[in-house]
XYZ file of C-alpha atoms in Angstrom:
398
model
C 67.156 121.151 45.513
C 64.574 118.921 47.208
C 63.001 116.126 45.442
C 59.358 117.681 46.114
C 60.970 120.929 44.712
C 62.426 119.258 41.949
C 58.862 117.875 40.568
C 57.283 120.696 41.291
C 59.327 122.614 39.118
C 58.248 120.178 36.259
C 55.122 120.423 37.097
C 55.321 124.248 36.802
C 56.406 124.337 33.393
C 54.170 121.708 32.509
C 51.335 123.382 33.477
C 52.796 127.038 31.727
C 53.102 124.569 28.373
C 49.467 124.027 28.864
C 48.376 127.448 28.952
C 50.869 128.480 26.156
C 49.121 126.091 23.675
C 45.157 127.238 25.253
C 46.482 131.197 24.437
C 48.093 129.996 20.864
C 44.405 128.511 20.062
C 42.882 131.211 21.966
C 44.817 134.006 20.033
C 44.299 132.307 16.459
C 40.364 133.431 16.847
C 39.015 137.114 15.376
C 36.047 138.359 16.786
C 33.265 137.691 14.399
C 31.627 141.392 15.083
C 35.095 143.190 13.978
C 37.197 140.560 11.971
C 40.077 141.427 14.168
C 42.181 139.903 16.574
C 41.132 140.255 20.748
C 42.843 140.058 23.229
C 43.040 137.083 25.387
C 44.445 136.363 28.773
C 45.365 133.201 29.707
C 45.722 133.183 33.846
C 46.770 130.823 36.216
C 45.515 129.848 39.272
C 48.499 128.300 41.085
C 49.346 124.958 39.217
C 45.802 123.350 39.146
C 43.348 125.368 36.944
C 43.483 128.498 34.533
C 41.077 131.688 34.196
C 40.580 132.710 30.579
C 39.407 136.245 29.930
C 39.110 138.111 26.793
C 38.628 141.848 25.957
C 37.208 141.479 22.555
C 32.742 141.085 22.350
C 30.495 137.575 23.665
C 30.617 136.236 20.473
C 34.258 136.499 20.318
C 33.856 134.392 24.146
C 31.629 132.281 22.506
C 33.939 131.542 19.210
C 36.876 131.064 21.789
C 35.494 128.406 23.555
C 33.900 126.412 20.753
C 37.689 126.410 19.428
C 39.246 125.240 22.813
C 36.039 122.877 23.348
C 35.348 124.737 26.593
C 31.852 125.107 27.939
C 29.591 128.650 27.480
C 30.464 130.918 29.736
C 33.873 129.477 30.894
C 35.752 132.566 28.869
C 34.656 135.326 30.642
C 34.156 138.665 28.026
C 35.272 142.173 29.924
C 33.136 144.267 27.302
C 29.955 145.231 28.008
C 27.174 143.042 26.245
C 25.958 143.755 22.917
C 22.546 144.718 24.328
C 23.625 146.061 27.360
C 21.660 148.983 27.790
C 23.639 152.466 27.990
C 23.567 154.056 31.424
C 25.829 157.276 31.949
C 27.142 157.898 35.422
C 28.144 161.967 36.072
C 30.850 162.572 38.778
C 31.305 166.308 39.359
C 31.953 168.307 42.276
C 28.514 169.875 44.036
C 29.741 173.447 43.102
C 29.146 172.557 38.990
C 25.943 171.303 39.479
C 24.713 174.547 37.234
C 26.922 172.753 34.459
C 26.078 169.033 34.739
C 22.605 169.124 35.548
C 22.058 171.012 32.266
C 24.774 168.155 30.760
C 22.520 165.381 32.224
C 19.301 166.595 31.262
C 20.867 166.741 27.538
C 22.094 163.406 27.272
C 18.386 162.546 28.602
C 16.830 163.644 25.562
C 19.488 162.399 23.421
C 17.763 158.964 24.295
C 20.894 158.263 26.868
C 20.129 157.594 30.386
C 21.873 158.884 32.955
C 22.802 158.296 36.989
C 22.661 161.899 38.272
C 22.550 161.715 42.198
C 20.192 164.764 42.450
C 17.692 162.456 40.991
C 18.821 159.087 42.031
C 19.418 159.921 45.709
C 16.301 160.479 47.870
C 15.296 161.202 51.315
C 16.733 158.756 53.857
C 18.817 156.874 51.046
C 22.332 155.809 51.522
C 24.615 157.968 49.934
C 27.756 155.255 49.304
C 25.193 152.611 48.590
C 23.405 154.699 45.591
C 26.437 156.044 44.354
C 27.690 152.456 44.544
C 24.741 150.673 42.682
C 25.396 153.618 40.016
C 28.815 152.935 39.269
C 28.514 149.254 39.280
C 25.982 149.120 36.832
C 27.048 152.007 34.306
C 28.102 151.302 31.060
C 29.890 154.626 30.977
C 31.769 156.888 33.283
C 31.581 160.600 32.309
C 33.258 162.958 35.164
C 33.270 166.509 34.891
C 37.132 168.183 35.336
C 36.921 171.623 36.771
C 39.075 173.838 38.903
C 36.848 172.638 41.579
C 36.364 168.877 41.034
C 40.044 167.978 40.384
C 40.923 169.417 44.188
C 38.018 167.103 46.195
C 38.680 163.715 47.479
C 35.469 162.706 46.669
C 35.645 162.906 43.021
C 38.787 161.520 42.625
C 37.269 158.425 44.500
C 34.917 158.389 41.801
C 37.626 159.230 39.290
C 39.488 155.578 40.994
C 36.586 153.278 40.465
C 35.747 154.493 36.986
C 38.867 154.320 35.482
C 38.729 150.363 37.556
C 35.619 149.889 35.835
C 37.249 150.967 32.284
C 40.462 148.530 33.158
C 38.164 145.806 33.563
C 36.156 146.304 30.175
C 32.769 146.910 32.148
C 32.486 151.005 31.468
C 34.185 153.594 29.284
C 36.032 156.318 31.218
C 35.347 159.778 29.855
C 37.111 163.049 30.661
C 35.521 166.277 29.983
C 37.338 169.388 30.962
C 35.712 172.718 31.425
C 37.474 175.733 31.775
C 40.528 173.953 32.284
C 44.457 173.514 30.578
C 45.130 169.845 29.822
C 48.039 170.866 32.109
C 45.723 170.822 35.172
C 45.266 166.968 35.105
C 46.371 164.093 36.711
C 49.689 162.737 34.350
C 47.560 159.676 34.642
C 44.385 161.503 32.984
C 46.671 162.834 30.750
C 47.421 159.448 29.387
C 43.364 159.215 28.582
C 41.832 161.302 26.004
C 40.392 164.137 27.838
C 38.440 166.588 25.526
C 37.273 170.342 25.975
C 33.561 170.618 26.765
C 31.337 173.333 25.872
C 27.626 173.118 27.471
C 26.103 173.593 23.703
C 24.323 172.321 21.254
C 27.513 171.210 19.474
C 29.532 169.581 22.549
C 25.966 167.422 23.728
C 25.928 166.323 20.132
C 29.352 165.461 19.930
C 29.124 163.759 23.385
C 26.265 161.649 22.798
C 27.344 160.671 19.600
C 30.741 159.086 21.747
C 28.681 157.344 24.200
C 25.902 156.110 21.319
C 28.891 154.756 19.673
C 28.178 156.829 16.185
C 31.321 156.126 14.047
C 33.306 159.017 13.169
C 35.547 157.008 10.516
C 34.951 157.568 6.596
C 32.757 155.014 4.957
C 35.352 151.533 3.639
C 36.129 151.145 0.017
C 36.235 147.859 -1.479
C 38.273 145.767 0.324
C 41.164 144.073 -1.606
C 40.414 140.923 -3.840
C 41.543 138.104 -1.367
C 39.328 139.896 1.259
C 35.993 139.983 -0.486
C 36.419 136.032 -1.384
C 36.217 135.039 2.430
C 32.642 135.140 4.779
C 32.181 137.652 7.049
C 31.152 136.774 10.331
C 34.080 134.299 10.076
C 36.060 133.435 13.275
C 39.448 132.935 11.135
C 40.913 135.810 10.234
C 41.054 136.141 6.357
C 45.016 135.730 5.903
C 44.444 132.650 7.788
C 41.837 131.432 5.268
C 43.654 132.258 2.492
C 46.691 130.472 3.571
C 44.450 127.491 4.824
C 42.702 127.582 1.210
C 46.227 127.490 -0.312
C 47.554 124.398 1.689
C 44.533 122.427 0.652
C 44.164 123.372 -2.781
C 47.624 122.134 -3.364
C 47.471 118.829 -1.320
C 46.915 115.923 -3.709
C 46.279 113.596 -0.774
C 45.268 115.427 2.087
C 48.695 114.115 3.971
C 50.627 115.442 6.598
C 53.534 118.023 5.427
C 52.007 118.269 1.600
C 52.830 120.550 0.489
C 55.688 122.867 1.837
C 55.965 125.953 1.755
C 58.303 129.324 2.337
C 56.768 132.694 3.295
C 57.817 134.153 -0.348
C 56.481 131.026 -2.176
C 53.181 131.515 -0.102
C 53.003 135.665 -0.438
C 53.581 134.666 -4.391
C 50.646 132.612 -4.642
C 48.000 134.203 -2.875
C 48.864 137.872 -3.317
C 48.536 138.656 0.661
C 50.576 141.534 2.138
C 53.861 139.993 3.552
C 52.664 140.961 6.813
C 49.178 139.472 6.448
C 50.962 136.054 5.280
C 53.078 136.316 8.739
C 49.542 136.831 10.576
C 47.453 134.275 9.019
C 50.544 131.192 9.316
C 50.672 132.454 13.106
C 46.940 131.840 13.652
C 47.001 128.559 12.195
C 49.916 127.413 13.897
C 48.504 128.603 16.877
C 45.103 126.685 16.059
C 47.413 123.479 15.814
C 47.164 123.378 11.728
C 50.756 124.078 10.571
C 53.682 123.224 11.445
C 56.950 125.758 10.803
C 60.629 125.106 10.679
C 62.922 128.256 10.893
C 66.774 128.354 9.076
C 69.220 130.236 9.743
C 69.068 132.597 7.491
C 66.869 131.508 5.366
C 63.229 131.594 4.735
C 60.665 129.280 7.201
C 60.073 126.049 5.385
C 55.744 125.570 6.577
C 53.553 122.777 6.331
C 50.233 121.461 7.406
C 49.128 119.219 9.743
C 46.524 116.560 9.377
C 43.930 118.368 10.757
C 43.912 121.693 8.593
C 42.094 119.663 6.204
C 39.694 118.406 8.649
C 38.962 121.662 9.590
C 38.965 123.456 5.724
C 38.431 120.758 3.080
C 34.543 121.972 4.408
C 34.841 125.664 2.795
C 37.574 124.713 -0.366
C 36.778 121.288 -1.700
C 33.340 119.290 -2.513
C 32.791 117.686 0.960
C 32.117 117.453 4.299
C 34.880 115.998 6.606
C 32.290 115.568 9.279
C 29.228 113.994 7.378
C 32.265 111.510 5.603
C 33.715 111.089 9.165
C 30.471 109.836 9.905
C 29.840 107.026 7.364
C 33.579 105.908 7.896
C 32.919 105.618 11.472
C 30.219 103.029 10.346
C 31.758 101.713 7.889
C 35.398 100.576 10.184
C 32.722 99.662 12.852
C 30.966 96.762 10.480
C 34.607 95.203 9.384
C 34.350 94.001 13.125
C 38.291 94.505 14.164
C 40.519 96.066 16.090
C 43.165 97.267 13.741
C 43.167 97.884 9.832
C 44.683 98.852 6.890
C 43.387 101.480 4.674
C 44.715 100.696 1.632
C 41.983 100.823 -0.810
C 39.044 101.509 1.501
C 38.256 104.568 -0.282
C 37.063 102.871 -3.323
C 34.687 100.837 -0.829
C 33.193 104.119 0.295
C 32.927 105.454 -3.464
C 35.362 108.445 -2.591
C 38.510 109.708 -3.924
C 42.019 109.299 -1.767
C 42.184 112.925 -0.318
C 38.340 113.049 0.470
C 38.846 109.450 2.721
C 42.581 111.428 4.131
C 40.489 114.480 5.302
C 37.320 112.176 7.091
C 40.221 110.034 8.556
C 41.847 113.464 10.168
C 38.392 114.365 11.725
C 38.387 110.779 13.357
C 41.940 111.211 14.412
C 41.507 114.305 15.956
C 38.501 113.857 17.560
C 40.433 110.878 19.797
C 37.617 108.317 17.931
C 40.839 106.162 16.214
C 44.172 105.989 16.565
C 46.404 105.968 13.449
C 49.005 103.722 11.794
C 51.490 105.092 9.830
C 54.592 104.526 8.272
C 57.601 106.218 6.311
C 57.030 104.364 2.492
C 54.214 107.015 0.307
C 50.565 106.146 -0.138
C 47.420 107.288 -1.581
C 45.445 108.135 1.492
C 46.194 108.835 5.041
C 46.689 107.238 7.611
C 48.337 103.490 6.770
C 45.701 102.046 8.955
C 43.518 102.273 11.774
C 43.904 101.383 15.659
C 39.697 100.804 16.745
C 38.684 100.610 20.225
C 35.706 101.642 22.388
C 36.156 105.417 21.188
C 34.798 104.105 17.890
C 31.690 102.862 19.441
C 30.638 105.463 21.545
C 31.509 107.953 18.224
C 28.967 106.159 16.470
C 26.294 105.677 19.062
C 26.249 109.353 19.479
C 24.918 109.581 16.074
């Protein structure tokens, strides 16, 4: 192995460590329009720069990058927007046109519009470059499957670029067979729900309740106990608030590894699902708040990290990490040095030990200080303080 071969192999995995720890932040996020978990895709682009995509809604996009400090619009969302006004595209062989144009002109007065070419292709019009702009710019791909459609190359053209557009989040693909076995499909068509459609009342109600997005699910009960006690809207999931409410709840001084805790020992306290307890320590490991050690057989010993209470004493406890972050920034600033001890300098600020540890982790993380610390116990963390420039500019921003 060359030299230049041997660094670029370090390089490599460098640069895969990299985008490892953007998806473990990435994935720790739920979309704050479902509560759940999207997906995220992390992709390189050789070994200088990374694409991030997501499946899950623009405010999920959004939520991602405030978490990985990105800009807006650098995680790019595959699902339509919110707002994104419904436009049906009809593929269907010219021999059904007595079935779809009565399908179309349903769906019209169902309040859904719809790209039918007999009305969207005129007199000297290109007939690519319409049927083009229509499938580029519909929300939702609805192809009729008939004896007749399923055997021209034409449709199944169509069929390629809207089950393209459904890969890549911009459409839903929709399947309606008339007069036809499920047998008579595609095996990839069979793999996508593919319904029997009757031109009636019933099927065009059915159908534009699917493309309005009416919910066919049974109206929630009360969710359980640990649930309710969290804010919607939230982009942690609620095992991960539960477990981050735990950790800092039952940290006297807002320290590094206090406490510790197993999985049993944490599904004891909080009442969470086993499962849910798995889920909600994964997201905040991923986030870069807790730390994990696995045995051998034996349970995961977990603790937090300095910056879970940064991010959570907020929510749990009677301040604000930032706004204290703040007035300790101004308050190392007018000792006039460049390194400290903290013993004590929470009783100059008029706070108790574990509010002054959770303002120090917001200064620490945010790259404003550097910290001193040392094996021996104390009341607050860190030891001391390491002030340069950072500390200036944090302050001046103010």
């Amino acid at each position: 192995m060359s030299a230049d071969d041997f660094f670029e192999g370090i390089l490599d995995d460098v640069f895969e460590q990299l985008a490892d720890d953007l998806h473990g932040k990435a994935a720790s996020v739920v979309d704050p329009q479902t509560g759940k978990h999207a997906p995220v895709f992390v992709r390189s682009i050789g070994n200088e720069s990374w694409t991030i995509h997501t499946s899950g809604s623009p405010a999920f996009a959004r939520a991602v990058e405030q978490r990985l400090g990105l800009n807006k619009g650098e995680v790019h969302a595959m699902n339509e927007p919110a707002k994104r006004e419904r436009l049906v595209y009809v593929a269907h062989a010219h021999e059904d046109k007595s079935i779809v144009e009565p399908l179309a002109e349903g769906l019209m007065q169902r309040g859904i519009n719809v790209w039918y070419d007999t009305w969207e292709i005129g007199y000297g019009d290109s007939l690519r470059r319409k049927m083009e702009e229509g499938l580029g710019s519909c929300t939702h791909f609805i192809v009729l499957l008939t004896e007749t459609s399923i055997m021209k190359s034409w449709v199944n053209e169509e069929i390629d670029a809207g089950l393209m557009s459904a890969v890549e989040g911009s459409a839903k693909f929709i399947g309606l067979r008339h007069n036809l076995p499920l047998a008579a499909v595609s095996p990839f068509l069979k793999t996508r729900l593919t319904p029997e459609f009757k031109l009636d009342e019933g099927g065009l109600n059915t159908l534009a309740g699917e493309i309005q997005g009416i919910s066919k699910k049974p109206l929630l009960g009360e969710s359980p106990q640990y649930v309710q006690s969290h804010s919607p809207g939230s982009t942690w999931s609620a095992a991960a608030r539960v477990i981050a409410e735990y950790f800092v709840r039952n940290s006297p001084n807002g320290r590094p590894m206090e406490p510790q805790a197993t999985y049993t020992e944490l599904q004891e306290a909080t009442g969470l699902p086993t499962p849910d307890v798995r889920i909600g320590v994964l997201d905040l490991i991923g986030a870069g708040l807790l730390e994990k050690r696995d045995y051998l057989g034996g349970d995961a010993i977990i603790w937090p990290k300095s910056d879970l209470f940064a991010t959570f004493d907020s929510d749990f406890m009677g301040w604000q990490p930032e706004k204290d972050a703040r007035d300790l920034a101004v308050h190392l600033i007018n000792l006039d040095t460049e390194q400290v001890q903290t013993d004590n300098m929470y009783q100059a600020l008029g706070w108790e030990p574990r509010r002054f540890s959770a303002a120090a982790a917001y200064l620490v993380s945010a790259r404003v200080v550097k910290p001193i610390e040392w094996m021996d116990a104390a009341e607050c963390w860190p030891h001391g303080f390491i002030m340069g420039d950072e500390l200036l500019r944090f302050v001046r921003s103010f």
